[in-house]
XYZ file of C-alpha atoms in Angstrom:
201
model
C 19.401 -35.402 -6.920
C 19.286 -31.884 -5.493
C 18.346 -31.247 -1.889
C 15.145 -29.317 -2.821
C 14.241 -32.428 -5.257
C 14.852 -35.046 -2.419
C 12.777 -32.810 0.359
C 9.957 -32.615 -2.177
C 10.209 -36.356 -2.692
C 10.174 -36.983 0.998
C 7.206 -34.763 1.472
C 5.240 -36.775 -1.260
C 6.197 -39.820 0.540
C 4.898 -38.532 3.823
C 1.438 -37.834 2.089
C 1.102 -41.503 0.708
C -0.794 -42.941 3.940
C -2.349 -39.540 5.422
C -5.852 -37.842 4.819
C -4.803 -34.653 3.384
C -7.686 -31.914 3.891
C -8.863 -30.437 0.566
C -6.665 -27.293 0.907
C -9.269 -24.892 -1.114
C -11.790 -25.771 1.640
C -9.507 -25.014 4.472
C -9.283 -21.607 6.105
C -5.803 -22.044 7.302
C -4.410 -22.713 3.861
C -6.438 -19.525 2.573
C -4.835 -17.256 5.528
C -1.297 -18.589 4.075
C -2.271 -17.696 0.675
C -4.475 -14.523 0.446
C -5.784 -14.015 -3.050
C -3.526 -10.922 -3.807
C -0.307 -12.703 -2.698
C -0.988 -16.090 -4.631
C 2.028 -17.342 -6.801
C 0.858 -18.312 -10.374
C 1.648 -22.206 -9.622
C -0.517 -22.208 -6.451
C -3.251 -20.414 -8.428
C -3.399 -22.907 -11.434
C -3.328 -25.886 -9.059
C -6.049 -24.240 -6.871
C -8.134 -23.593 -10.042
C -7.821 -26.919 -11.280
C -8.726 -28.487 -7.786
C -11.857 -26.185 -7.625
C -12.750 -27.331 -11.334
C -12.502 -31.149 -10.364
C -14.583 -30.580 -7.179
C -17.258 -28.716 -8.974
C -17.293 -31.387 -11.665
C -17.892 -33.942 -9.118
C -20.781 -32.130 -7.467
C -22.213 -31.690 -10.997
C -21.934 -35.173 -11.965
C -23.504 -36.290 -8.654
C -26.456 -34.010 -8.972
C -27.070 -34.776 -12.797
C -26.889 -38.677 -12.005
C -29.700 -38.060 -9.101
C -31.710 -36.317 -11.742
C -31.149 -38.868 -14.448
C -32.029 -41.718 -11.869
C -35.278 -39.979 -11.067
C -35.966 -39.463 -14.835
C -35.382 -43.134 -15.463
C -37.549 -44.375 -12.733
C -40.406 -42.071 -13.985
C -39.915 -43.690 -17.535
C -39.864 -47.002 -16.351
C -43.077 -46.525 -14.338
C -44.824 -45.115 -17.660
C -43.688 -48.304 -19.347
C -45.303 -50.596 -16.412
C -48.425 -48.349 -16.351
C -48.877 -48.364 -20.303
C -48.578 -52.169 -20.273
C -51.268 -52.380 -17.500
C -53.683 -50.125 -19.597
C -52.881 -51.564 -23.210
C -56.245 -51.741 -25.148
C -56.988 -51.946 -28.728
C -57.637 -48.044 -29.102
C -54.534 -47.158 -27.106
C -52.055 -49.690 -28.599
C -50.511 -47.680 -31.167
C -50.245 -44.553 -28.934
C -48.736 -46.951 -26.338
C -46.159 -48.519 -28.517
C -44.795 -45.112 -29.717
C -44.510 -44.139 -25.995
C -42.938 -47.296 -25.004
C -40.398 -47.071 -27.952
C -39.542 -43.595 -26.957
C -39.296 -44.350 -23.397
C -37.117 -47.397 -23.916
C -34.783 -45.126 -26.101
C -34.598 -42.480 -23.567
C -33.674 -45.016 -20.972
C -31.128 -46.550 -23.077
C -29.527 -42.887 -23.381
C -29.859 -42.447 -19.674
C -28.132 -45.759 -19.045
C -25.069 -44.674 -21.323
C -24.902 -41.370 -19.680
C -25.184 -42.960 -16.290
C -22.450 -45.249 -17.293
C -20.029 -42.440 -18.396
C -20.853 -40.493 -15.354
C -19.967 -43.359 -13.092
C -16.564 -43.783 -14.940
C -15.846 -40.141 -14.635
C -16.873 -40.059 -11.017
C -14.795 -43.086 -10.253
C -11.720 -41.299 -11.695
C -12.200 -37.822 -10.167
C -11.310 -38.758 -6.331
C -7.907 -39.751 -7.765
C -7.481 -36.667 -9.742
C -8.706 -34.477 -6.878
C -6.196 -36.405 -4.458
C -3.202 -35.972 -6.927
C -3.727 -32.183 -7.561
C -4.399 -31.547 -3.773
C -1.154 -33.274 -2.875
C 0.622 -31.221 -5.456
C -0.864 -28.088 -4.258
C 0.152 -28.947 -0.641
C 3.663 -29.545 -1.940
C 3.855 -26.377 -3.657
C 2.173 -24.582 -0.643
C 4.709 -26.170 1.961
C 7.700 -25.329 -0.281
C 6.916 -21.606 -0.650
C 5.859 -21.247 2.832
C 9.143 -23.119 3.932
C 11.191 -20.796 1.682
C 9.608 -17.669 2.972
C 10.221 -18.818 6.816
C 13.882 -19.272 5.699
C 13.943 -15.823 4.252
C 12.100 -14.230 7.204
C 14.456 -15.950 9.686
C 17.553 -14.482 7.931
C 16.041 -11.265 7.892
C 15.271 -11.548 11.667
C 18.765 -12.507 12.304
C 19.977 -9.423 10.388
C 17.399 -6.813 12.211
C 18.369 -8.398 15.544
C 22.110 -7.653 14.879
C 21.196 -4.103 13.531
C 18.980 -3.568 16.639
C 21.831 -4.852 18.853
C 24.527 -2.451 17.305
C 22.035 0.392 17.174
C 21.371 -0.217 20.884
C 25.084 -0.030 21.589
C 25.314 3.213 19.542
C 22.473 4.814 21.227
C 23.937 3.881 24.815
C 27.509 5.408 23.753
C 25.551 8.596 22.469
C 23.712 9.073 25.528
C 26.758 8.744 27.558
C 28.693 11.062 25.307
C 25.675 13.632 25.625
C 25.571 13.189 29.505
C 29.317 13.814 29.493
C 29.142 16.895 27.469
C 26.306 18.293 29.610
C 28.399 17.692 32.600
C 31.378 19.404 31.131
C 29.011 22.502 29.988
C 27.646 22.726 33.752
C 31.295 22.900 35.133
C 32.426 25.384 32.510
C 29.450 27.544 33.168
C 29.851 27.302 36.910
C 33.383 28.294 36.813
C 32.907 30.964 34.394
C 30.023 32.249 36.633
C 32.225 32.197 39.759
C 35.092 34.027 37.988
C 33.268 36.688 35.963
C 30.327 37.069 38.039
C 26.591 36.957 37.272
C 26.639 40.367 35.394
C 29.173 39.408 32.927
C 27.649 35.979 32.334
C 24.156 37.554 31.705
C 25.607 39.669 28.946
C 27.303 36.436 27.422
C 23.815 34.582 27.874
C 22.233 37.677 26.058
C 24.775 37.394 23.308
C 24.238 33.858 22.443
């Protein structure tokens, strides 16, 4: 087992009993992975997670609507049984039959939706954990890469500082030498001759 594989397995184990926030709803995660810098694996898992969450919301909403429709149909059945007369019997029978058929279809749909809704939290949890593992792995690799570069830059800055200090000292030394030379030449040759030299520079 590679070191990377072991650390991923350890990470996966650490999530087992912890409540991991839904990453695509977390602003910290979005700051770590702005849209323009998202690796393809992260983007794929993000899309999958968002799809599961949208599906969960859609199913919950549709179930609410189906339950309301089922109640309405059942109320109609009860009302038609109360108002059953010879003149409305045939019409009521047809309505009853239609309502029963619709209720049966609704029950089947509700049953399918409930089964799917029962599975979705596990799918969401698994994809979210996978996204967390990918995110942590990528971020940690970037941290290590950045740390390495920081060390290299620090070394370069230190070396450049030394070079700069040496060059400043050398410059000061040359300026001092020039002052001494100029002063001695001025004393030896006089101001007029020096002026001639200065103009000829």
